[in-house]
CSV table of C-alpha atoms in Angstrom, one decimal:
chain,number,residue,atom,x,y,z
A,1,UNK,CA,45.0,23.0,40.1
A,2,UNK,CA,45.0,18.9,40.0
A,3,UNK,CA,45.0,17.3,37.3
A,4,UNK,CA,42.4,14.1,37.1
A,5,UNK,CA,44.0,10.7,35.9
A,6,UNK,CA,42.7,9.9,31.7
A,7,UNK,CA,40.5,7.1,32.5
A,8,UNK,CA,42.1,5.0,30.2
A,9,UNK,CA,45.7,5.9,32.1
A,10,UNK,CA,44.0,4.2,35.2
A,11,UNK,CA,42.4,1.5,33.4
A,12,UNK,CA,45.4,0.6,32.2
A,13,UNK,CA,47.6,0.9,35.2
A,14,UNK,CA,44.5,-1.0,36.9
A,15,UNK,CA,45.4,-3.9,34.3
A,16,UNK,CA,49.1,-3.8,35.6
A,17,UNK,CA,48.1,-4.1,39.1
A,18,UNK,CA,45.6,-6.6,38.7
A,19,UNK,CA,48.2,-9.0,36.3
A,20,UNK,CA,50.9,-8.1,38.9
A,21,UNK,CA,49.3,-9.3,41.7
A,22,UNK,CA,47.7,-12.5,39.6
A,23,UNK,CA,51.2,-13.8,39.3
A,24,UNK,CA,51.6,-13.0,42.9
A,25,UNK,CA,54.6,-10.4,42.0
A,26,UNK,CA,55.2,-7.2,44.3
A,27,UNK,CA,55.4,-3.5,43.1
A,28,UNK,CA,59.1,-3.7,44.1
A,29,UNK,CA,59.7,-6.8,42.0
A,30,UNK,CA,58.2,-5.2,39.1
A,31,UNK,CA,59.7,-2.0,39.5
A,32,UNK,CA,63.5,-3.6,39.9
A,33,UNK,CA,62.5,-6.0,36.6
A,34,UNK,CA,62.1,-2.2,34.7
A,35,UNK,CA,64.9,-0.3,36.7
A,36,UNK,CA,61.8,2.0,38.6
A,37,UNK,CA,61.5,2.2,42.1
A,38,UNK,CA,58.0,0.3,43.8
A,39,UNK,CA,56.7,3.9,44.0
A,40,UNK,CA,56.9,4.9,40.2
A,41,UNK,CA,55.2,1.5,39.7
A,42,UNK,CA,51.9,2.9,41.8
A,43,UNK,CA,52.1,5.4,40.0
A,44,UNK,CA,51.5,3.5,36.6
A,45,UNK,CA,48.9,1.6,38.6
A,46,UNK,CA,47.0,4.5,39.6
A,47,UNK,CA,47.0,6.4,36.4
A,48,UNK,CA,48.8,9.2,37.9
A,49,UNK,CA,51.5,9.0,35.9
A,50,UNK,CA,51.3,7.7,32.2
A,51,UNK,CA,53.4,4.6,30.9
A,52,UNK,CA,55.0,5.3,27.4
A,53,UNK,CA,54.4,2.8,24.4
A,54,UNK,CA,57.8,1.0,25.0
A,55,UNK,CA,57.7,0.9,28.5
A,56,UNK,CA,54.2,-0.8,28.1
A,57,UNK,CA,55.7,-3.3,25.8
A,58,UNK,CA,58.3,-3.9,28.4
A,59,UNK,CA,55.7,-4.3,31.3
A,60,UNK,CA,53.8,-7.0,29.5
A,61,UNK,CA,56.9,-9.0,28.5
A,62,UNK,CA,57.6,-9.0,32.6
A,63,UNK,CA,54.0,-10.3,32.8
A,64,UNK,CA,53.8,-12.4,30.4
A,65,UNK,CA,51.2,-11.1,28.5
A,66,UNK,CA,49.9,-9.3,25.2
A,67,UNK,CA,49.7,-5.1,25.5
A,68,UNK,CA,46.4,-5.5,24.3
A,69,UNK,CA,45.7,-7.3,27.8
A,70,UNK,CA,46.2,-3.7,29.1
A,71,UNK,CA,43.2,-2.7,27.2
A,72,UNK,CA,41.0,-5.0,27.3
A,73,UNK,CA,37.8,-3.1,28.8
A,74,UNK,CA,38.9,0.2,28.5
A,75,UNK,CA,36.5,3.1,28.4
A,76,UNK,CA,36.1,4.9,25.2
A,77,UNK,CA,36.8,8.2,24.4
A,78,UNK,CA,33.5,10.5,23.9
A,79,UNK,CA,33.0,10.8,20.1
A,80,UNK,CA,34.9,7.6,19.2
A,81,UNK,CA,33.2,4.7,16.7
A,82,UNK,CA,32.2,1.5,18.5
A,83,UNK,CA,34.8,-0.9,18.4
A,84,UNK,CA,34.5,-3.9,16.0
A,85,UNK,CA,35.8,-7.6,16.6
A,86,UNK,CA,37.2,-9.4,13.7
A,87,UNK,CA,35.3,-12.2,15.2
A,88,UNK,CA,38.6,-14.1,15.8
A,89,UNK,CA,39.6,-12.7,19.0
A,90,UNK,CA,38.4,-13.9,22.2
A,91,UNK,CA,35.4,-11.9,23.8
A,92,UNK,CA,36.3,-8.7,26.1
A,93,UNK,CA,36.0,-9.4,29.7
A,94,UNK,CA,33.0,-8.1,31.5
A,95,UNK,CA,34.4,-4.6,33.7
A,96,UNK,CA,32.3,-6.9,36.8
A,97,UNK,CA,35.1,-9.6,36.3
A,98,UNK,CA,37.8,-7.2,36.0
A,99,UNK,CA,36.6,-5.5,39.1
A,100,UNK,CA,36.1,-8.2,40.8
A,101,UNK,CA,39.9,-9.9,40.4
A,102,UNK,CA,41.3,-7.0,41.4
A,103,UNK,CA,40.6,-7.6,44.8
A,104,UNK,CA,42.3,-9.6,47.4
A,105,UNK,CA,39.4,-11.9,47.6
A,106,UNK,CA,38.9,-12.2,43.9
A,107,UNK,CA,42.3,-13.1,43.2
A,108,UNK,CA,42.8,-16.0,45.9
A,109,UNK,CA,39.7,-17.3,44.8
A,110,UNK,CA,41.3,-17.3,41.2
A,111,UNK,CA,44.4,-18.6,42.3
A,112,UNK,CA,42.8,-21.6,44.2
A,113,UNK,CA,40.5,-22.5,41.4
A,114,UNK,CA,43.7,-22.8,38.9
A,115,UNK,CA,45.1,-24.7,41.0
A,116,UNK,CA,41.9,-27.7,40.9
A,117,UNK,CA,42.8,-29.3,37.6
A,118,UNK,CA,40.4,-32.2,37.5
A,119,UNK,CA,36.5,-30.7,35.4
A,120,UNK,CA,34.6,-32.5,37.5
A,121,UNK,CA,35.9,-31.1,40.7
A,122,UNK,CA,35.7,-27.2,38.8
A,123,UNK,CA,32.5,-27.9,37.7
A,124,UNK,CA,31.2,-29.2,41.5
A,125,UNK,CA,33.1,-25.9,43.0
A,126,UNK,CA,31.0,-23.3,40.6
A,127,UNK,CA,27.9,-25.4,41.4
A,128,UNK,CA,28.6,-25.0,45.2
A,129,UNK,CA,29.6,-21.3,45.0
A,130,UNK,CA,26.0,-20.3,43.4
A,131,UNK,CA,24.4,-22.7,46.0
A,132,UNK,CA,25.9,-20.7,48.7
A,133,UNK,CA,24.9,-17.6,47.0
A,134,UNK,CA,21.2,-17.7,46.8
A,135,UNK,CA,18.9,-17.3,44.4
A,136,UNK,CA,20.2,-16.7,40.6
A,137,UNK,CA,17.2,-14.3,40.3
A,138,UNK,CA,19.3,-11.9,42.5
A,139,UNK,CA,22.1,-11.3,40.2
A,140,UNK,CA,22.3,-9.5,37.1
A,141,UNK,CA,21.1,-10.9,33.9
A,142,UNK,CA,24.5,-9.6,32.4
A,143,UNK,CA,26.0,-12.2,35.0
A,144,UNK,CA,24.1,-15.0,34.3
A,145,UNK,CA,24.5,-14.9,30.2
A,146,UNK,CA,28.4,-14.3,31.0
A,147,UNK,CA,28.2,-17.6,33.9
A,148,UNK,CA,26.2,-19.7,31.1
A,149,UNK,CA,28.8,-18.8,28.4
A,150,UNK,CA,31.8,-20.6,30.4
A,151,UNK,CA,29.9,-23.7,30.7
């Protein structure tokens, strides 16, 4: 009998990928930087196999970010109280955003939109972007509160 991932395994190992290939590093890098081969490291990505607290800690150091970056999103178990902010803590990222910067697309769009450093220019980019797609009735009002948060 197979077993089925734990969907927080593969939200995690999702998180890896995603900051992995947002700093434009390969599974082999990683997996050489942790002394794991490039196939191990799918592995983690995919949940299939689980990554142990310290070798977490290790991953994010690699990274260059917080373990709780691994988290951020995650599903909850069944039966478990909500989750409270302290109120100091950024807010979680939407799963769409998530979802959406784990693609190829997602991520050189990301990449290229670091890269603009002037406000004005940002600001003229975002502006184009929802010009060139369509009406703002058509997306999710989820969406549109997170879009008019950023500005």
């Amino acid at each position: 009998m197979k077993k089925t991932p734990n969907p927080i395994d593969k939200h995690v190992g999702s998180r890896v990928r995603m900051r992995r290939m947002m700093i434009g590093m390969s599974q082999e890098r990683l997996g050489d930087a942790l002394g794991l081969t490039f196939q191990q490291v799918q592995k983690y990505e995919k949940g299939t196999n689980r990554i142990g607290a310290s070798r977490l800690h290790q991953i994010a150091s690699i990274l260059g970010v917080q373990v709780e970056f691994f988290y951020e999103g995650a599903p909850q178990a069944e039966g478990a109280p909500p989750v409270v902010s302290d109120g100091l803590s950024e807010t979680p990222t939407p799963p769409y955003v998530a979802d959406f910067l784990s693609t190829t697309d997602g991520l050189h769009l990301m990449r290229a939109f670091m890269k603009v450093r002037d406000p004005k220019v940002r600001k003229r980019v975002v502006e184009l972007v929802e010009a060139l797609a369509g009406d703002d009735e058509e997306q999710p009002a989820e969406e549109l509160e997170a879009i008019e948060a950023v500005r």
